[in-house]
mmCIF file of C-alpha atoms in Angstrom:
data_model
loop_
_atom_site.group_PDB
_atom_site.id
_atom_site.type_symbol
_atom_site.label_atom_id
_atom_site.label_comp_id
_atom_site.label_asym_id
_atom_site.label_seq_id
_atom_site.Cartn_x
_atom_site.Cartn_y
_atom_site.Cartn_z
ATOM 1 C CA UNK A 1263 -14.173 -13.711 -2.994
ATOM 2 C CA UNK A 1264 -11.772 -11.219 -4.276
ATOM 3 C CA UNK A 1265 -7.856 -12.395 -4.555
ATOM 4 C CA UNK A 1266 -4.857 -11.334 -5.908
ATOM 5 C CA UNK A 1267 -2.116 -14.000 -6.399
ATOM 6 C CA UNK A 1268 1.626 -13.062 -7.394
ATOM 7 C CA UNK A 1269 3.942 -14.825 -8.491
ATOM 8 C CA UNK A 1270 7.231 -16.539 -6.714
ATOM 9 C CA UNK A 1271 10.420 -14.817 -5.333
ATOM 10 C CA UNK A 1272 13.005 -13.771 -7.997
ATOM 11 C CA UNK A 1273 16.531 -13.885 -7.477
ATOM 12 C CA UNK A 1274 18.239 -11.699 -9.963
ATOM 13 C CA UNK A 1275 21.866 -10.211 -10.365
ATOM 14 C CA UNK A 1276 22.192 -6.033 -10.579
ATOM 15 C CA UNK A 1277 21.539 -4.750 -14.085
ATOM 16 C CA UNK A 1278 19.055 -7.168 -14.940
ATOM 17 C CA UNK A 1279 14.950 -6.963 -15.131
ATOM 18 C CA UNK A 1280 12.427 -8.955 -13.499
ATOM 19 C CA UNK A 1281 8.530 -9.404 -14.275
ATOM 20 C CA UNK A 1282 6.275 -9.867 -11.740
ATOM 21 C CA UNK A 1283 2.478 -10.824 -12.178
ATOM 22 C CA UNK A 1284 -0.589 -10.409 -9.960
ATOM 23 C CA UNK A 1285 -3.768 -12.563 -11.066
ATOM 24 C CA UNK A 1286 -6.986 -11.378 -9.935
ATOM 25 C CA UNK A 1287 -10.277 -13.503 -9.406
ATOM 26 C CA UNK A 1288 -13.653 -12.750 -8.130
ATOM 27 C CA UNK A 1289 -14.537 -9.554 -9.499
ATOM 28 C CA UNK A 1290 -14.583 -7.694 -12.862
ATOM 29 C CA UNK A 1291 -10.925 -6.752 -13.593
ATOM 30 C CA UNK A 1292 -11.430 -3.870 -15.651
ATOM 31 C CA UNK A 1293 -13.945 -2.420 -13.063
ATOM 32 C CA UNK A 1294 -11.082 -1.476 -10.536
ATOM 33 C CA UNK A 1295 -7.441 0.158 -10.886
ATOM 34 C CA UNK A 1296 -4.641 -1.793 -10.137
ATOM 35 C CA UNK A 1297 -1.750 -0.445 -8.185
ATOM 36 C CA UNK A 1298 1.974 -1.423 -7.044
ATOM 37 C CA UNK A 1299 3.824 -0.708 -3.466
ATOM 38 C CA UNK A 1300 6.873 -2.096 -2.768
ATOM 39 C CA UNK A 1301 8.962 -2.610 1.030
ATOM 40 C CA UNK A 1302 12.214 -3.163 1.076
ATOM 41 C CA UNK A 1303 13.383 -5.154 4.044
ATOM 42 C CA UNK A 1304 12.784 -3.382 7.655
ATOM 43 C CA UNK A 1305 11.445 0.024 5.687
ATOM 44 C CA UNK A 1306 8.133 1.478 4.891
ATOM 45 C CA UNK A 1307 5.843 1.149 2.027
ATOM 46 C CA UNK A 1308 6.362 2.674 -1.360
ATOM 47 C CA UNK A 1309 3.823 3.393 -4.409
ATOM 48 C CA UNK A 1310 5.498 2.258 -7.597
ATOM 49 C CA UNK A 1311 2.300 3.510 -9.619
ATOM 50 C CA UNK A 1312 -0.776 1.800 -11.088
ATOM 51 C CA UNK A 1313 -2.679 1.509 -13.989
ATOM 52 C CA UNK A 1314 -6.194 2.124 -15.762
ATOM 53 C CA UNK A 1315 -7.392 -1.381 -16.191
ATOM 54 C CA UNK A 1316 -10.073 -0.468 -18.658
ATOM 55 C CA UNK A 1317 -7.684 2.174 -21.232
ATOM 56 C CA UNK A 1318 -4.320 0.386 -20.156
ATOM 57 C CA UNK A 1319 -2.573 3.383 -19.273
ATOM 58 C CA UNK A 1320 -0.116 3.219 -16.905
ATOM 59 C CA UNK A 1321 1.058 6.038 -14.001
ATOM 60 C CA UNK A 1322 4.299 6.245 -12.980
ATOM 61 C CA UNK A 1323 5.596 7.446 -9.292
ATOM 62 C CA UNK A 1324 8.602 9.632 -9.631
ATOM 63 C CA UNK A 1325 11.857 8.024 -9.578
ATOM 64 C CA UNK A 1326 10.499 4.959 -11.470
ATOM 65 C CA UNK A 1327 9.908 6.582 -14.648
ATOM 66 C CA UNK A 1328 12.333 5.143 -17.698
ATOM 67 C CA UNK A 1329 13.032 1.712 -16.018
ATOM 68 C CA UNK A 1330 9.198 0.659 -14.532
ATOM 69 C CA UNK A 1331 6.527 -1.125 -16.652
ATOM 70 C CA UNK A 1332 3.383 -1.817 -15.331
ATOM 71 C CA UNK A 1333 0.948 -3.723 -17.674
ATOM 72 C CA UNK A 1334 -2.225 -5.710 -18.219
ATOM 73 C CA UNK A 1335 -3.657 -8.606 -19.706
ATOM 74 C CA UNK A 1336 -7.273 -8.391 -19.725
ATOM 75 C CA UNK A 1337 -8.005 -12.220 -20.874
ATOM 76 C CA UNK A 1338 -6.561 -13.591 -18.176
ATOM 77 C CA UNK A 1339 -7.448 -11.098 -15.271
ATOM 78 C CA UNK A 1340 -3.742 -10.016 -14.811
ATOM 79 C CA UNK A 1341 -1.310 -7.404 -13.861
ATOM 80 C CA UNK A 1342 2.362 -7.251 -14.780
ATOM 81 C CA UNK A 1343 5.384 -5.444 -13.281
ATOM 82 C CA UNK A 1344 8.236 -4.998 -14.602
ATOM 83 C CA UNK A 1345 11.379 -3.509 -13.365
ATOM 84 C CA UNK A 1346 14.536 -2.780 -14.969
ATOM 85 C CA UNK A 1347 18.119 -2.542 -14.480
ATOM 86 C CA UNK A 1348 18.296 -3.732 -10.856
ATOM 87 C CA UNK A 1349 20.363 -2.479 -8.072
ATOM 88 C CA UNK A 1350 20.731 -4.020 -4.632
ATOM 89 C CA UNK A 1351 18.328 -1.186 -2.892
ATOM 90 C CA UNK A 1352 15.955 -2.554 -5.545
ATOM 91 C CA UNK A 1353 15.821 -5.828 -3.239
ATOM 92 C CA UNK A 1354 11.670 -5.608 -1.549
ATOM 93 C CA UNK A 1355 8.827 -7.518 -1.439
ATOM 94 C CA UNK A 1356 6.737 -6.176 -4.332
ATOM 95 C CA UNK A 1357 2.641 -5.823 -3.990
ATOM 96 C CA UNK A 1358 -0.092 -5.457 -6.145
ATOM 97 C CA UNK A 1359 -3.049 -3.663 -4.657
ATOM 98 C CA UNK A 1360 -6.545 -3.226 -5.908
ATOM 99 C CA UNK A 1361 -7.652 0.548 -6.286
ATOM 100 C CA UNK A 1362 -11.069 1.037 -4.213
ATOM 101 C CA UNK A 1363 -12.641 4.629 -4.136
ATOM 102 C CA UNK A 1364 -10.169 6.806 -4.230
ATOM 103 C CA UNK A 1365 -6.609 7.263 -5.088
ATOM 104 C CA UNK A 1366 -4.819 5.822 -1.842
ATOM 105 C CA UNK A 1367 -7.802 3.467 -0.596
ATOM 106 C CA UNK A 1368 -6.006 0.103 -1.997
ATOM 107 C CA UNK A 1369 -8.761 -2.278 -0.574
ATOM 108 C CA UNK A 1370 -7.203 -6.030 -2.117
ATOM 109 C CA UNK A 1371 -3.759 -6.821 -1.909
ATOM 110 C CA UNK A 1372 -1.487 -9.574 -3.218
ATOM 111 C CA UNK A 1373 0.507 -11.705 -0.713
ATOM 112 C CA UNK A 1374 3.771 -9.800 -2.121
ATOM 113 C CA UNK A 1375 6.388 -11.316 -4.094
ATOM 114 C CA UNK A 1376 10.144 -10.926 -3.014
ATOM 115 C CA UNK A 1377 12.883 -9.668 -5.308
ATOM 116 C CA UNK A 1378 16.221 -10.219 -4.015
ATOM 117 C CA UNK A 1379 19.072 -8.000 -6.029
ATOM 118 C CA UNK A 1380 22.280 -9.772 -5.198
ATOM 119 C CA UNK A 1381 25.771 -10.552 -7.512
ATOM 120 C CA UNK B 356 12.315 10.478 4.932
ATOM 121 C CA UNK B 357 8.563 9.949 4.210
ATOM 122 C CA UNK B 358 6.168 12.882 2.925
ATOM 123 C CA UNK B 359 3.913 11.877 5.473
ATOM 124 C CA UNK B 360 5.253 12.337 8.818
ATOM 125 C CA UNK B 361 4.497 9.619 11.874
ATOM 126 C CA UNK B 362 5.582 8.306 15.133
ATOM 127 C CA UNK B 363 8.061 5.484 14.773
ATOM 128 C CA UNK B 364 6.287 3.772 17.818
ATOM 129 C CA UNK B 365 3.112 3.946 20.057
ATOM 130 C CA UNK B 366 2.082 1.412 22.933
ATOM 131 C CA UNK B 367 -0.953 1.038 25.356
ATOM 132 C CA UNK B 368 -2.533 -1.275 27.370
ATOM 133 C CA UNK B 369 -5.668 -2.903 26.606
ATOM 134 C CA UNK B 370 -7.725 -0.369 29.041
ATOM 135 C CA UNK B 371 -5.839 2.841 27.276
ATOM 136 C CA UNK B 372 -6.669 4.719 23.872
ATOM 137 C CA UNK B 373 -3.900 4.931 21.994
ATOM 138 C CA UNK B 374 -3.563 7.271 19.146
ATOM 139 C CA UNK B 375 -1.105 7.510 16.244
ATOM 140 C CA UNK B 376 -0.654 10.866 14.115
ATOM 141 C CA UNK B 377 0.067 11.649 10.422
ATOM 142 C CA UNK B 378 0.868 14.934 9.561
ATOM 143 C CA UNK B 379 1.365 15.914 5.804
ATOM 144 C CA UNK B 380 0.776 19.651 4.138
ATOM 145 C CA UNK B 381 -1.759 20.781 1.726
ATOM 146 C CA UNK B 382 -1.062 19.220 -1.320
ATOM 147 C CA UNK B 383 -1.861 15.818 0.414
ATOM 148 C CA UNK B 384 -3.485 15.428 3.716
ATOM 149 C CA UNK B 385 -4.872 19.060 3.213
ATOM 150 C CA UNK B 386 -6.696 18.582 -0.065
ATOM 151 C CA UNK B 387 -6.938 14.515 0.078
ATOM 152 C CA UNK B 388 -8.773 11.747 1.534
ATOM 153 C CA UNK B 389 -6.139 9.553 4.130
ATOM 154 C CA UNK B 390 -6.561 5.902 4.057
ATOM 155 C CA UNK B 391 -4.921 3.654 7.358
ATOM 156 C CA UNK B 392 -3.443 0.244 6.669
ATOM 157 C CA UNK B 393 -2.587 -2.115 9.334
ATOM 158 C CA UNK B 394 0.375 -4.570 8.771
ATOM 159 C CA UNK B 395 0.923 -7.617 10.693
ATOM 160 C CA UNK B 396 4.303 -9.225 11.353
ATOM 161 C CA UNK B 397 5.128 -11.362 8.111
ATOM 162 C CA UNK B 398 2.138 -10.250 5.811
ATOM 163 C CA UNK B 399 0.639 -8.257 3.114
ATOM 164 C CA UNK B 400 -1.031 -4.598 4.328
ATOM 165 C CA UNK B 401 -4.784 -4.948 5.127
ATOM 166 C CA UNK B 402 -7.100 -1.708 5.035
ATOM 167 C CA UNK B 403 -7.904 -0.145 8.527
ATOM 168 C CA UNK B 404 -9.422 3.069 7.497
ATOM 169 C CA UNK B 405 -10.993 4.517 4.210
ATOM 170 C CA UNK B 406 -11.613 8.054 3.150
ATOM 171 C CA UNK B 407 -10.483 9.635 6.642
ATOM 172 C CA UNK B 408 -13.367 7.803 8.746
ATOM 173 C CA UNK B 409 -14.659 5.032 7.426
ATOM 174 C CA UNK B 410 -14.053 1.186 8.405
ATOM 175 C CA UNK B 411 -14.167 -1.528 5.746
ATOM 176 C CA UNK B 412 -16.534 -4.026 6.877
ATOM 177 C CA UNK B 413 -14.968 -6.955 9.313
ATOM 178 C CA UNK B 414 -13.005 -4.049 11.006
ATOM 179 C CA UNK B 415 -13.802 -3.745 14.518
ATOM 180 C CA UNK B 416 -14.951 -0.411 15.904
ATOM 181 C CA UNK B 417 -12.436 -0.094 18.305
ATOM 182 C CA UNK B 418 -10.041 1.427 15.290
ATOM 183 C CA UNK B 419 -11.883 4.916 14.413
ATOM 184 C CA UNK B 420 -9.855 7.431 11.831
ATOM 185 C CA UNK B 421 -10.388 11.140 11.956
ATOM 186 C CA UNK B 422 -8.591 14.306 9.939
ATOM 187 C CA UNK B 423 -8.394 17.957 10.740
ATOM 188 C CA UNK B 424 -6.045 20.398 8.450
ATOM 189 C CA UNK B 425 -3.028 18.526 7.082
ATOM 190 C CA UNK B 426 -3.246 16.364 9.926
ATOM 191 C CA UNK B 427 -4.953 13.094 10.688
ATOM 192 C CA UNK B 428 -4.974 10.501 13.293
ATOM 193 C CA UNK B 429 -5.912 6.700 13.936
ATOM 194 C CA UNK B 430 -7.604 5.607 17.362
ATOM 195 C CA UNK B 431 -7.680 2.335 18.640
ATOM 196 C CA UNK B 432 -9.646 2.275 21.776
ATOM 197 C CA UNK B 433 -8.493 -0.572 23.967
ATOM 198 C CA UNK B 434 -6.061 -1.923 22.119
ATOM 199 C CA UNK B 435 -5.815 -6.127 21.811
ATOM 200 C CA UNK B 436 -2.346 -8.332 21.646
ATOM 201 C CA UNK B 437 -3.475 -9.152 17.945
ATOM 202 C CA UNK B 438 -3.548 -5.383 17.113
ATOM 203 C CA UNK B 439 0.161 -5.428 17.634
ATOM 204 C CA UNK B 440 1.342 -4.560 13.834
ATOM 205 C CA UNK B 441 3.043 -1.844 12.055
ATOM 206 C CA UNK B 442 0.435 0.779 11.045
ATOM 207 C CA UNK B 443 0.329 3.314 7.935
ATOM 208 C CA UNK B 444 -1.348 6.405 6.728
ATOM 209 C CA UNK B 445 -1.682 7.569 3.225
ATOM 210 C CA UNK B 446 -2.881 10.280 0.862
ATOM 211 C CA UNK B 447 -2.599 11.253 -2.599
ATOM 212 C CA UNK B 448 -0.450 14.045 -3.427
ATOM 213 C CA UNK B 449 -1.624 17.008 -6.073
ATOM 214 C CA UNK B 450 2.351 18.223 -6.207
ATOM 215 C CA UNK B 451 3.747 15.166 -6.669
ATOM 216 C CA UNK B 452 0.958 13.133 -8.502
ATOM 217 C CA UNK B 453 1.307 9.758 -6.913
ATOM 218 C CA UNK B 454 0.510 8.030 -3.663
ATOM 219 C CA UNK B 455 2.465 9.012 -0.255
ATOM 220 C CA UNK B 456 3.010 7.223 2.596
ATOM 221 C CA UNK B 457 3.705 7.526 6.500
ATOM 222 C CA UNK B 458 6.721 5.970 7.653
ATOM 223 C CA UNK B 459 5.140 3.189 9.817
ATOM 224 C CA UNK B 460 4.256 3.372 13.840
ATOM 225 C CA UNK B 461 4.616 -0.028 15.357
ATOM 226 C CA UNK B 462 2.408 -0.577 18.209
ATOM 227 C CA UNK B 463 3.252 -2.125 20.637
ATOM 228 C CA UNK B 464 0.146 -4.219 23.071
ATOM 229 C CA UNK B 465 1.412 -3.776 27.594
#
C-alpha cells in the first residue's frame, strides 16, 4: 500500500535551517508529484509548494521563495524539505502530500513532522 | 485570512444534513477543480472529496461535494460522532499559482 513516512520532530533555534524528509513506498515515485502543507499550531493548512518528481523542478508558494528548498532523491523514493532561517511563526507540523489528478487533489499524506522554532 | 472563505464551525445531529460552504472568486473556485479534506483530532488530513464530486474509494456516501460559480459546498447527510473533525476545501489558484486553502469548519456531532 501507498505510505509516506517523515522524519522526527526538530527542535531548532531562530535563524537556523531544518531538513525534513518524506519516504515513499508502494508505488512508482516518479509517477506522482509530491507536495508540502504545513499547520502551525491551532491554524489552518498551508501549501509550501511541490515538485515534479520525474524533471526535479521544484514550485514555490509565494512567501517561501529565497529561503524554501524542496528536493528529491529518486534512488531512494524520497522527498526533502528544507527551510531556512527560522522564525518562531515558522513553528508547524510540516506534511508531505502525494499529488493525485489535479493540482489540489493531494490523495497520500505523511503523518507530519513537527518543527518547533524556539531560543 | 484564507483565500478561500469558510464557516469556522457547523454542527448537526445524526438525523440532520449538515452542509459546510467555500466560497473563493474566479481565479480559483471559478476556473478550478475543489478538493475536501477531512482532519481528525491529532492526525494527518485524509481526502474527502476529489475534483468537486467525487469520493475516493473507502469514503462513505453520506459525504457528497458539489460546486456552482466560485462557490462550493460539502454535505454530510446524517452526520456520525466519528465525523467530528476539522474539515477543508481547496483549489488551485491561476493569479496566484499555488494551492489555496479554506480556513477550516469544525463540526461538531449533537
Amino acid at each position: 500500500q501507498v505510505q509516506l513516512v517523515q522524519s522526527g520532530s526538530e527542535l531548532k533555534k531562530p535563524g537556523a535551517s531544518v531538513k525534513v524528509s518524506c519516504k515513499t513506498s508502494g508505488y512508482p515515485f516518479t509517477t506522482y508529484t509530491m507536495n508540502w502543507v504545513r499547520q502551525a499550531p491551532g491554524q489552518g493548512l498551508e501549501w509550501m509548494g511541490w515538485i515534479n518528481t520525474k524533471t526535479g523542478k521544484p514550485t514555490y508558494a509565494q512567501g517561501f521563495t529565497g529561503r524554501l528548498v524542496i528536493s528529491l532523491d529518486t534512488s531512494v523514493n524520497t522527498a526533502y524539505l528544507q527551510l531556512s532561517s527560522l522564525q518562531a511563526d515558522d513553528t508547524a507540523v510540516y506534511y508531505c502530500a502525494r499529488g493525485g489528478g489535479s493540482w489540489s487533489n493531494f490523495d497520500s499524506w505523511g503523518q507530519g513532522t513537527l518543527v518547533t522554532v524556539s531560543s | 485570512q484564507s483565500v478561500l472563505t469558510q464557516p469556522p464551525s457547523a454542527s448537526g445531529t445524526p438525523g440532520q444534513r449538515v452542509t459546510i460552504s467555500c466560497s473563493g472568486s474566479a481565479s480559483n473556485i471559478g476556473s478550478n477543480s475543489v478538493n475536501w479534506y477531512q482532519q481528525l483530532p491529532g492526525t494527518a488530513p485524509k481526502l474527502l472529496i476529489y475534483s468537486n464530486n467525487q469520493r475516493p474509494s473507502g469514503v462513505p456516501d453520506r459525504f457528497s461535494g458539489s460546486k456552482s460559480g466560485t462557490s462550493a459546498s460539502l454535505a454530510i447527510s446524517g452526520p456520525q460522532s466519528e465525523d467530528e473533525a476539522d474539515y477543508y476545501c481547496a483549489a488551485w489558484d491561476d493569479s496566484l499559482n499555488g494551492v489555496v486553502f479554506g480556513g477550516g469548519t469544525k463540526l461538531t456531532v449533537l
